[in-house]
CSV table of C-alpha atoms in Angstrom, one decimal:
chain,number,residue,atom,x,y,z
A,1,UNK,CA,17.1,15.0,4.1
A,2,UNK,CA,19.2,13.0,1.6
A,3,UNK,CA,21.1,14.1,-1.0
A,4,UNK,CA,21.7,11.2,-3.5
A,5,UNK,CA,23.8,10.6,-6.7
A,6,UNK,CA,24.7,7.3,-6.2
A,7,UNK,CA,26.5,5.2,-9.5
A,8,UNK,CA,23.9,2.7,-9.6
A,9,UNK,CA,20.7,4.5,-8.8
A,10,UNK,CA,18.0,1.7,-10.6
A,11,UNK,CA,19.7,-1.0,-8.9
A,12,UNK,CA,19.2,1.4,-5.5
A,13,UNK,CA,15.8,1.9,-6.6
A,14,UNK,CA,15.0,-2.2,-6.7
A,15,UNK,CA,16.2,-2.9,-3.7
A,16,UNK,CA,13.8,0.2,-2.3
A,17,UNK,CA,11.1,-1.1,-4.5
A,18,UNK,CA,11.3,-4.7,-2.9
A,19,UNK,CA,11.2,-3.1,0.4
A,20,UNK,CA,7.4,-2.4,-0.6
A,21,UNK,CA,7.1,-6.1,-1.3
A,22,UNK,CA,7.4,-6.5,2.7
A,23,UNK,CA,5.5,-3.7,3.9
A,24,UNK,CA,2.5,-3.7,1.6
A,25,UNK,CA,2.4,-6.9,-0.6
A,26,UNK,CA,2.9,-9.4,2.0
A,27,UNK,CA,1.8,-6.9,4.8
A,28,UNK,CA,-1.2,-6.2,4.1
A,29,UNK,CA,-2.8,-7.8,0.6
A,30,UNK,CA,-1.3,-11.2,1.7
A,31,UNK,CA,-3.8,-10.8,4.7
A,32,UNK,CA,-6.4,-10.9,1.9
A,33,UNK,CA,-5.1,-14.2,0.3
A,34,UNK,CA,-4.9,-15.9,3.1
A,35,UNK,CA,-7.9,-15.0,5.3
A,36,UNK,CA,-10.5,-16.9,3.5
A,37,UNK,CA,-8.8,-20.1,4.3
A,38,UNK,CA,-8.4,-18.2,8.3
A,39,UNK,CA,-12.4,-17.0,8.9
A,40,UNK,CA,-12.9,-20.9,7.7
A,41,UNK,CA,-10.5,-22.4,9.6
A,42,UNK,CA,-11.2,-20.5,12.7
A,43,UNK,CA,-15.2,-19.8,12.5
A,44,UNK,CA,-14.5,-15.8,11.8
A,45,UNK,CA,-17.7,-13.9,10.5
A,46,UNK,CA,-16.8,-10.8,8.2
A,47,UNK,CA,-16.9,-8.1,11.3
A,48,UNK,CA,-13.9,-10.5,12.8
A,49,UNK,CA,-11.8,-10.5,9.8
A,50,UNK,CA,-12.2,-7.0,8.4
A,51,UNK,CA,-11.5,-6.1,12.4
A,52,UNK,CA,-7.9,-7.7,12.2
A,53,UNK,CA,-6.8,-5.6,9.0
A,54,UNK,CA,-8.8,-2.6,10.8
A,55,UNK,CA,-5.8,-3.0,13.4
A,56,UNK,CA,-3.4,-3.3,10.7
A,57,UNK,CA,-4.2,0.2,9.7
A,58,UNK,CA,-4.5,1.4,12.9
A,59,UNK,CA,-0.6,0.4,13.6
A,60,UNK,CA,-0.3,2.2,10.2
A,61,UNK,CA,-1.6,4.9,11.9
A,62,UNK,CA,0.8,4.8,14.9
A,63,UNK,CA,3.8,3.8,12.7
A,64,UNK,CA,2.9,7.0,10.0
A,65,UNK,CA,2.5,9.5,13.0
A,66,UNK,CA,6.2,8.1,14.1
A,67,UNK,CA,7.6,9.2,11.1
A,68,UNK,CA,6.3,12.2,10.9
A,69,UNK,CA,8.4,13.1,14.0
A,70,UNK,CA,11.4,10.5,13.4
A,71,UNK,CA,12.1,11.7,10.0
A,72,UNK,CA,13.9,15.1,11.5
A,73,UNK,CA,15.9,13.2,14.0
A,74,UNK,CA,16.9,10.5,12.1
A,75,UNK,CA,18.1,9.5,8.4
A,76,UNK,CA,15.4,8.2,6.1
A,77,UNK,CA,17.9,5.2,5.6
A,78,UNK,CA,17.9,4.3,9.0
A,79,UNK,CA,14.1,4.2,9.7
A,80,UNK,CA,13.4,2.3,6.3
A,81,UNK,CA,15.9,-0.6,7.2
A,82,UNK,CA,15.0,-0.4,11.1
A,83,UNK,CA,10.6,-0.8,9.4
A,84,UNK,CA,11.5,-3.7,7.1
A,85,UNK,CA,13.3,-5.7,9.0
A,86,UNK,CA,10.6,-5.4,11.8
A,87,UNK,CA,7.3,-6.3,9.6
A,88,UNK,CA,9.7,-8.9,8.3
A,89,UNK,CA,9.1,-10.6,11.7
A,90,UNK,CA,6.5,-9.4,12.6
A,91,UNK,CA,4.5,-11.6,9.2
A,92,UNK,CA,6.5,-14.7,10.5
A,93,UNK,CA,5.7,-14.0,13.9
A,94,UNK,CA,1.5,-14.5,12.8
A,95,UNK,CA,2.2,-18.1,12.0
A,96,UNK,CA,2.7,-18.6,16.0
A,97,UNK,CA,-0.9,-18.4,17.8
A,98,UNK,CA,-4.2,-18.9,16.1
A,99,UNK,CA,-5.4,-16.3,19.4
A,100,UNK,CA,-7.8,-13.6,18.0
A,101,UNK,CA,-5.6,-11.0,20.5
A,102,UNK,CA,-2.5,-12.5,19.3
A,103,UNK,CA,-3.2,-11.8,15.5
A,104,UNK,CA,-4.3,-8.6,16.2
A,105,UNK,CA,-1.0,-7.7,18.0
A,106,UNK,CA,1.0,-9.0,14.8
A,107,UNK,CA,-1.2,-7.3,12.1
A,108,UNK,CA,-0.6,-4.0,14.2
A,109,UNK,CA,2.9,-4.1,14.6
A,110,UNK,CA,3.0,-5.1,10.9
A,111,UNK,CA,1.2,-1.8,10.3
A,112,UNK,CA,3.3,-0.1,12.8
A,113,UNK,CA,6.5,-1.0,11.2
A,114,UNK,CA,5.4,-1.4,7.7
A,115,UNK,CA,4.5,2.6,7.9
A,116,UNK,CA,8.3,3.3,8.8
A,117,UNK,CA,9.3,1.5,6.0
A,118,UNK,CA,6.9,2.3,3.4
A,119,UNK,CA,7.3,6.5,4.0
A,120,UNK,CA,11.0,6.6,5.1
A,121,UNK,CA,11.4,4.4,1.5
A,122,UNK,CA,9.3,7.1,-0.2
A,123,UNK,CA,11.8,10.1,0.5
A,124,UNK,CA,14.7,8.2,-0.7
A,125,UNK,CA,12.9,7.2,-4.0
A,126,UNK,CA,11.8,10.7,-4.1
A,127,UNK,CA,15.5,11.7,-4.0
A,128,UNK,CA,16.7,10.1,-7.1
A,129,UNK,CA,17.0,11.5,-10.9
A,130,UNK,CA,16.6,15.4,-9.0
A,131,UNK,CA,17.7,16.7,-12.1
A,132,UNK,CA,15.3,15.2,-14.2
A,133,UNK,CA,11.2,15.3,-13.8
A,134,UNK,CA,10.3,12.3,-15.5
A,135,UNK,CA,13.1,10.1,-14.4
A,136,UNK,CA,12.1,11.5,-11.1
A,137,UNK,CA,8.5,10.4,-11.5
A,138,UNK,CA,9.4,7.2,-12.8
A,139,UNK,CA,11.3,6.2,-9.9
A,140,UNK,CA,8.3,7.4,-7.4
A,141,UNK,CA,6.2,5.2,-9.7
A,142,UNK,CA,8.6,2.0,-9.4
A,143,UNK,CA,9.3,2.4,-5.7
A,144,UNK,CA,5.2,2.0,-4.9
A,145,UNK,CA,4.4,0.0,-7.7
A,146,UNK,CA,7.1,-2.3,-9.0
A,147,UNK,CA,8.1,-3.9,-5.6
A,148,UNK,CA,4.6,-4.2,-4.7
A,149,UNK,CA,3.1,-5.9,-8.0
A,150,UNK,CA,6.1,-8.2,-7.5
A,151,UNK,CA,5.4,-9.3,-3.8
A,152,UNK,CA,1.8,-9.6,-4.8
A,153,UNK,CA,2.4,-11.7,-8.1
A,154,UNK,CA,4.5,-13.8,-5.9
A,155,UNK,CA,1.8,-14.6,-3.2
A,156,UNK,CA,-1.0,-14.8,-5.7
A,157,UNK,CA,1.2,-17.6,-7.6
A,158,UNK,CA,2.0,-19.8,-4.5
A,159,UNK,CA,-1.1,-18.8,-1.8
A,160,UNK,CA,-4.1,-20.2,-3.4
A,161,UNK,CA,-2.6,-23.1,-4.5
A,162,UNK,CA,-0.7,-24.2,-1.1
A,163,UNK,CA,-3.9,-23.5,1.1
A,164,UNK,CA,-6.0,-25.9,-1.4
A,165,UNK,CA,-3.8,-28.6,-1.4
A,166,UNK,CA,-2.9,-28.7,2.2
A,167,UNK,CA,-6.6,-27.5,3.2
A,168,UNK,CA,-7.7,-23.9,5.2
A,169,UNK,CA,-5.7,-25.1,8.2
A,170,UNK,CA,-2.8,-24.7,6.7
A,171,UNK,CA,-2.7,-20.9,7.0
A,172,UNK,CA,-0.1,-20.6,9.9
A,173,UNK,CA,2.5,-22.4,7.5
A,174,UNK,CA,1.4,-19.5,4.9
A,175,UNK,CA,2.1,-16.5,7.1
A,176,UNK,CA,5.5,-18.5,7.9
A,177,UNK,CA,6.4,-18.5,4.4
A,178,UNK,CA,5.5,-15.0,3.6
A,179,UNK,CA,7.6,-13.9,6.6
A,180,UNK,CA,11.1,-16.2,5.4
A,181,UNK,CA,10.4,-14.7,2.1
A,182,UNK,CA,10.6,-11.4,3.6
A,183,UNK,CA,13.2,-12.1,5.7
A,184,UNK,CA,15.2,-13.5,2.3
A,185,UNK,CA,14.6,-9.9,1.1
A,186,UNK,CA,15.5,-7.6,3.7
A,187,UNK,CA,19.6,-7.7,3.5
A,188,UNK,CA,19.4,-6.2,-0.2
A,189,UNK,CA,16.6,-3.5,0.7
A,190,UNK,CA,18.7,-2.3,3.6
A,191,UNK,CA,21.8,-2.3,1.5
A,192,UNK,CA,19.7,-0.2,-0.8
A,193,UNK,CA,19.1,2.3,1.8
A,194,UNK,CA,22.9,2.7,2.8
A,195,UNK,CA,23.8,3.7,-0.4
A,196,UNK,CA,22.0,6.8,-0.6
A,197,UNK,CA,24.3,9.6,1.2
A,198,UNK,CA,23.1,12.1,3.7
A,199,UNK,CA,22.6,15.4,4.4
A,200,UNK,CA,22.2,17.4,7.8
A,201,UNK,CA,18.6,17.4,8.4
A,202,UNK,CA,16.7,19.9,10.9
A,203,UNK,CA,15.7,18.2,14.3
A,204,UNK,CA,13.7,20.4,14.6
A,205,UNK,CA,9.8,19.9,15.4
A,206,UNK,CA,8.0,19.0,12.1
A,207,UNK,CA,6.8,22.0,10.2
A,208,UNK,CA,2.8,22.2,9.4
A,209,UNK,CA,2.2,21.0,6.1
A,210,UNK,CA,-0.1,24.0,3.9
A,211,UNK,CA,-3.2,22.0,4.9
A,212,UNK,CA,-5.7,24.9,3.6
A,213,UNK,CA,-4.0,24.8,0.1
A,214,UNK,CA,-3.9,21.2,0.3
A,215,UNK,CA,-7.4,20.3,0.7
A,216,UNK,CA,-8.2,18.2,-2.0
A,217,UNK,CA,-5.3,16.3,-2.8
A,218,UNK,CA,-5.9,15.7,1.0
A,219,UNK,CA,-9.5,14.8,0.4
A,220,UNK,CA,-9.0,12.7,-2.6
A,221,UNK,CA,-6.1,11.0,-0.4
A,222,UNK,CA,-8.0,9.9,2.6
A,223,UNK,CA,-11.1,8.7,0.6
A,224,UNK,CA,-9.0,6.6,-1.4
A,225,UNK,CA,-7.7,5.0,1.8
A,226,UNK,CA,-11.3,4.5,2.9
A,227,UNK,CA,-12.5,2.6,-0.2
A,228,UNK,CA,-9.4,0.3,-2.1
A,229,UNK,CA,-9.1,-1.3,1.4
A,230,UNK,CA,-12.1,-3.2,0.9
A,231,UNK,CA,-11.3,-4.8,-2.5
A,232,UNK,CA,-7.9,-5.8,-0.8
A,233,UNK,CA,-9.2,-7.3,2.3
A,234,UNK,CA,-12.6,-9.0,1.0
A,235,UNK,CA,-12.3,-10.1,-2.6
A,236,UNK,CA,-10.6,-13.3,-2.1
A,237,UNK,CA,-13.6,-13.7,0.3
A,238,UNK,CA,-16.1,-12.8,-1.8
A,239,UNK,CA,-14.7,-15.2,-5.1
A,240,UNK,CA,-14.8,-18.3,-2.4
A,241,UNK,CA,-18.6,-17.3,-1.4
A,242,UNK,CA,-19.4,-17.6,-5.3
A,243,UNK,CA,-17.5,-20.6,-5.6
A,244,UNK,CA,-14.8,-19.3,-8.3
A,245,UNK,CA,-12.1,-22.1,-8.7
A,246,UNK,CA,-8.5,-22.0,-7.1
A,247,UNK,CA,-7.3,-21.5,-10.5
A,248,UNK,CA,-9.0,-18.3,-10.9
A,249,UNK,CA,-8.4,-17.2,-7.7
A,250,UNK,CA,-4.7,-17.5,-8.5
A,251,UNK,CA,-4.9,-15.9,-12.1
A,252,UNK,CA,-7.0,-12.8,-10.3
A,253,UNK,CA,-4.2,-12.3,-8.4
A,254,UNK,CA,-1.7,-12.9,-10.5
A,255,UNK,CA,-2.9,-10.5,-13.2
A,256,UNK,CA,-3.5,-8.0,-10.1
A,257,UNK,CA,0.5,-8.1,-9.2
A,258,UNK,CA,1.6,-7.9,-13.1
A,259,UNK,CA,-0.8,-5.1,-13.5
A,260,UNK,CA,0.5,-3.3,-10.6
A,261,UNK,CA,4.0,-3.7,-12.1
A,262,UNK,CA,3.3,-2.3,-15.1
A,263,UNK,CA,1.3,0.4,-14.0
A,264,UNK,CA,4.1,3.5,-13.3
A,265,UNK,CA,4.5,3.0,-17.0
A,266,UNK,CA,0.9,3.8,-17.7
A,267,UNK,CA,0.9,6.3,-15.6
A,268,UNK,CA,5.0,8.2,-15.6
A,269,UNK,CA,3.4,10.7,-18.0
A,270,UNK,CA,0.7,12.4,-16.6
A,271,UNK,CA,2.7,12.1,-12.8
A,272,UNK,CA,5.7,14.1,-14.8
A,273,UNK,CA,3.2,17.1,-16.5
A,274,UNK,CA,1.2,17.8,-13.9
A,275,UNK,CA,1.5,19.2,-10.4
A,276,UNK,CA,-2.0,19.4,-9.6
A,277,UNK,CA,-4.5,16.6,-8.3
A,278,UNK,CA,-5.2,15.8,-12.0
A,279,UNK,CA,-3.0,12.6,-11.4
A,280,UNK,CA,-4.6,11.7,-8.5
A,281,UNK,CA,-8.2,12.0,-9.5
A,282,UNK,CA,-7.8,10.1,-12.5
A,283,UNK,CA,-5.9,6.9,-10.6
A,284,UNK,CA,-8.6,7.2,-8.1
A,285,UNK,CA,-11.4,6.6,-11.0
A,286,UNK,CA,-9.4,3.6,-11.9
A,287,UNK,CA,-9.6,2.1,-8.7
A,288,UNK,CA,-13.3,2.7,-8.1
A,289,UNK,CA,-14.1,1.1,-11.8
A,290,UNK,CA,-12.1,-1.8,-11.0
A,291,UNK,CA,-13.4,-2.2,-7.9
A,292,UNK,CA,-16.9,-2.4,-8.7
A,293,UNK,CA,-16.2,-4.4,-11.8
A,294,UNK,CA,-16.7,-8.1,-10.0
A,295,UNK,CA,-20.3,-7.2,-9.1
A,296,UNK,CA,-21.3,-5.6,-12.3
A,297,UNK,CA,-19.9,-8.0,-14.0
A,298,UNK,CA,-19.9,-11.5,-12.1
A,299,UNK,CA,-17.7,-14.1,-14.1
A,300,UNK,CA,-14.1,-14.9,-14.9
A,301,UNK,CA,-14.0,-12.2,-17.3
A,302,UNK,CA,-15.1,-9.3,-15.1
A,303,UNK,CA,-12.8,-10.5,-12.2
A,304,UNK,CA,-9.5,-10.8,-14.5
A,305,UNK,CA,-10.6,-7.4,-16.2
A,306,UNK,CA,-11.5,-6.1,-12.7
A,307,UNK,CA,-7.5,-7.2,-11.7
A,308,UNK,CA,-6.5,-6.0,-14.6
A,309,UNK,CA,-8.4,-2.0,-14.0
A,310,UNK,CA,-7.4,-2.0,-9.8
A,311,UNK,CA,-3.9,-3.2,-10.7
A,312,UNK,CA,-3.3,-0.2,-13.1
A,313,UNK,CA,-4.4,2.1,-10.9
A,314,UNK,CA,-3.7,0.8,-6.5
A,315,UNK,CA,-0.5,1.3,-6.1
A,316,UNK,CA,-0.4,4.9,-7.9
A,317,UNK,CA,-2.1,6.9,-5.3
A,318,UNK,CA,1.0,7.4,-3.1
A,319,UNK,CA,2.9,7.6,-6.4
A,320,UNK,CA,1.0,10.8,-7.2
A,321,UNK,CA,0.8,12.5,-3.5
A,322,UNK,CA,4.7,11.8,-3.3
A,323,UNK,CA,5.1,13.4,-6.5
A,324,UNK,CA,2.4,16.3,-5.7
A,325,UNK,CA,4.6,17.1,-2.2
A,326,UNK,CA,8.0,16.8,-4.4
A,327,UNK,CA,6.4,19.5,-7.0
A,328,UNK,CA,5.0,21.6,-4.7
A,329,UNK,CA,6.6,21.9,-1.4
A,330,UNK,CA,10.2,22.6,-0.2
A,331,UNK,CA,12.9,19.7,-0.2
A,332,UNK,CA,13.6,19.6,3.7
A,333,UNK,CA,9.3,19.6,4.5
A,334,UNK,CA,9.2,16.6,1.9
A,335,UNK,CA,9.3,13.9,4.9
A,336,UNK,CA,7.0,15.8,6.9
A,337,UNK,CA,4.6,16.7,4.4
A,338,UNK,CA,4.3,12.3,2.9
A,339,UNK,CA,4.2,11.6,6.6
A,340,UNK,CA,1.4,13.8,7.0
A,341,UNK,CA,-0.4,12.8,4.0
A,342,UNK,CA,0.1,8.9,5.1
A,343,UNK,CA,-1.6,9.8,8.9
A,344,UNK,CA,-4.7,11.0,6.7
A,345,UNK,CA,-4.7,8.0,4.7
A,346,UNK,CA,-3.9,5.5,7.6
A,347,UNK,CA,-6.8,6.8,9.8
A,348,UNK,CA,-9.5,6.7,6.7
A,349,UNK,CA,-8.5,3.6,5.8
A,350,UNK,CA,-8.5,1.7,9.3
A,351,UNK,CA,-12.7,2.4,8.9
A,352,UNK,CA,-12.8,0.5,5.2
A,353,UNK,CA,-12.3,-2.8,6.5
A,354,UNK,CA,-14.0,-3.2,9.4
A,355,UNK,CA,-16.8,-1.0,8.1
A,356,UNK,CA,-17.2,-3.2,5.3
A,357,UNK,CA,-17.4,-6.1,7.2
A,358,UNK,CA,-20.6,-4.4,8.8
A,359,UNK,CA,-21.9,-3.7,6.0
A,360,UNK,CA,-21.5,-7.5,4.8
A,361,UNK,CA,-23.1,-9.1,8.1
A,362,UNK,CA,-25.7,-6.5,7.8
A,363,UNK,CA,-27.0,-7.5,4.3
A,364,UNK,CA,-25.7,-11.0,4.0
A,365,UNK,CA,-23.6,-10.1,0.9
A,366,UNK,CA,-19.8,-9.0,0.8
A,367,UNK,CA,-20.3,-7.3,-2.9
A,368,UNK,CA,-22.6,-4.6,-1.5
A,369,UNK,CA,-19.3,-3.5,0.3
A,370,UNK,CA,-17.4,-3.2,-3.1
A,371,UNK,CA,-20.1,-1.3,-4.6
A,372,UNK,CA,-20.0,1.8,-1.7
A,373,UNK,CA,-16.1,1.5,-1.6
A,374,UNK,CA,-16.4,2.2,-5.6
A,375,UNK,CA,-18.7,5.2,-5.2
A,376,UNK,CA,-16.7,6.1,-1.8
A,377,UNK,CA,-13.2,6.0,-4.6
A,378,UNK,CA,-15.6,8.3,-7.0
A,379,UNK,CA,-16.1,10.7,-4.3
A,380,UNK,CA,-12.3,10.9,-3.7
A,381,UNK,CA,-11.6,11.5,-7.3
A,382,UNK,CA,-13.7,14.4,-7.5
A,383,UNK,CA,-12.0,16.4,-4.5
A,384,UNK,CA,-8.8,15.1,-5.7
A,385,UNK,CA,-9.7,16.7,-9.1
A,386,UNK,CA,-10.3,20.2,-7.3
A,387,UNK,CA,-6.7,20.4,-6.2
A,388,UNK,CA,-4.1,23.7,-8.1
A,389,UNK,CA,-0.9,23.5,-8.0
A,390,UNK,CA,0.8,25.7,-4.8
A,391,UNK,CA,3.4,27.3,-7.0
A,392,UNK,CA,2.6,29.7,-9.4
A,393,UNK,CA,3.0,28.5,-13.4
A,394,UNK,CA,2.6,25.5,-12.4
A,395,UNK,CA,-0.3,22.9,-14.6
């Protein structure tokens, strides 16, 4: 495990934070920028499309299952720089070969790799401030969220606008840019990682995670997977089949990254007081308001106020299942225990996309997707919301 009290521990925490920018931001919501211009450009229907983010999470799968075992054998530092650098390739790599088998080989080792990075990024955030619960929780919050609202504020401010000026074919020169600009980041968020010290860690085999006691924060964690997937993958889609402008497209977005920013703000309060699923339950009703928002209400207003909701509230979720596992179960199971919580999440939410995609050919309308993913989210929040803390005299 690591044991860190570095001198410059926010500065640390940035470069772990943009880290996220790689893995998730352009990893996987970049995928949902640029694929309308993609099914148009290459004559996808929605089963195609959600497929290739379906394989995205099924390298998520492969990559979290990885760590769970890697993490004893090897330093948290060493598997986050080994991830990012990798899906740093990997996303220029996509610009190469239109080829449905070729895209679906980079979006899975973009999972693959991004999972390494994302978890093994996790336990070293998780690490910092020990001595103090909300600093502690503050730096979970801005490890998921800060890097991640950055890297999507980034994309949603060039994307739109690039692929409408040079036209839908134009994507490959998108996934090329996402990938230099992840390749510009990498050399500070591995330097970030080597500056945390470590400690003798068991190689032994994984312990089991309390599963029984952990059922709902479990619960509440894999249907949350299942249902934010959707809005990520198909709302870009869904704005260009109602004919929303470029310039709305791009706000949405942008208000979406900025709102993720802010959101471990919102949220560094109730992560710090409670130890229970409470957290998680009431991020999880945030994400199935905002994503239902663009139906119910079907205008510039309800999109920008949909961003606005989801952003508060996406990039939380593993904020509050980190801080859950750093509450409630012993410092050298912390890797195991996020790894195993990520498997559960990877596996529900490789179904969202291409499930929703189904669902969209089926009845001719993408927004019936968002709609089930919302009540899919309300489901989740209500198992989440069953979860008690595994320590005793603990809220």
């Amino acid at each position: 495990m690591t044991s860190a009290k570095p001198t410059n521990p926010w500065l640390i925490l940035l470069g772990l934070a943009l880290g996220v920018s790689i893995s998730n931001a352009f990893g996987r919501f970049a995928y949902g920028l640029i694929l309308p211009s993609m099914k148009s450009s290459l004559g996808w229907n929605l089963t195609q499309s959600g497929w290739l983010n379906t394989s995205n999470s099924i390298g998520y799968i492969v990559g979290s299952i990885l760590t769970l075992f890697l993490i004893r054998r090897n330093s948290p530092s060493r598997i986050f720089a080994i991830g990012t650098i990798a899906t740093a390739v990997c996303l220029l790599m996509t610009g190469f070969d239109e080829n449905l088998l070729f895209q679906t080989a980079c979006r899975f080792l973009v999972g693959l790799f991004g999972a390494l990075s994302f978890v093994a990024g996790g336990v070293l955030a998780a690490s910092l401030f020990q001595s103090s619960a909300r600093k502690n929780a503050l730096a979970i919050a801005l490890y998921f969220g800060g890097g991640g609202g950055f890297g999507i504020a980034l994309c949603g401010a060039t994307l739109p606008t690039m692929l409408d000026v040079f036209g839908p074919q134009s994507w490959d020169w998108a996934w090329i840019g996402v990938g230099i600009a992840a390749l510009v980041i990498c050399p500070f968020s591995v330097w970030a990682s080597t500056m945390l010290t470590e400690t003798k860690h068991d190689a032994a085999l994984p312990s089991i995670p309390p599963v029984r006691r952990m059922l709902g924060e479990v619960g509440g964690y894999a249907l949350f997977g299942l249902g934010y997937i959707v809005y990520v993958t198909f709302i870009s889609v869904w704005m260009k089949e109602q004919h929303f402008s470029v310039l709305l497209t791009t706000s949405t977005w942008m208000v979406l990254g900025f709102s993720i920013m802010a959101s471990p703000f919102v949220w560094r309060g109730v992560l710090a007081r409670f130890a229970s699923g409470t957290p998680l339950a009431l991020i999880l009703t945030g994400v199935a308001i905002g994503s239902a928002l663009p139906i119910l209400v079907p205008n510039g207003y309800g999109l920008i106020l949909s961003a606005l909701v989801f952003g508060l509230s996406v990039f939380m979720p593993p904020t509050a299942v980190t801080s859950f596992v750093r509450q409630n179960v012993d410092q050298q199971d912390w890797g195991a225990t996020v790894s195993f919580f990520t498997v559960m999440f990877a596996v529900s939410q490789a179904l969202g996309p291409i499930g929703a995609g189904i669902i969209g050919d089926i009845t001719g309308e993408i927004g019936d997707s968002l709609i089930v993913a919302s009540a899919v989210l309300l489901v989740g929040a209500l198992c989440a919301m069953m979860q008690k803390p595994l320590k005793l005299g603990m809220v």
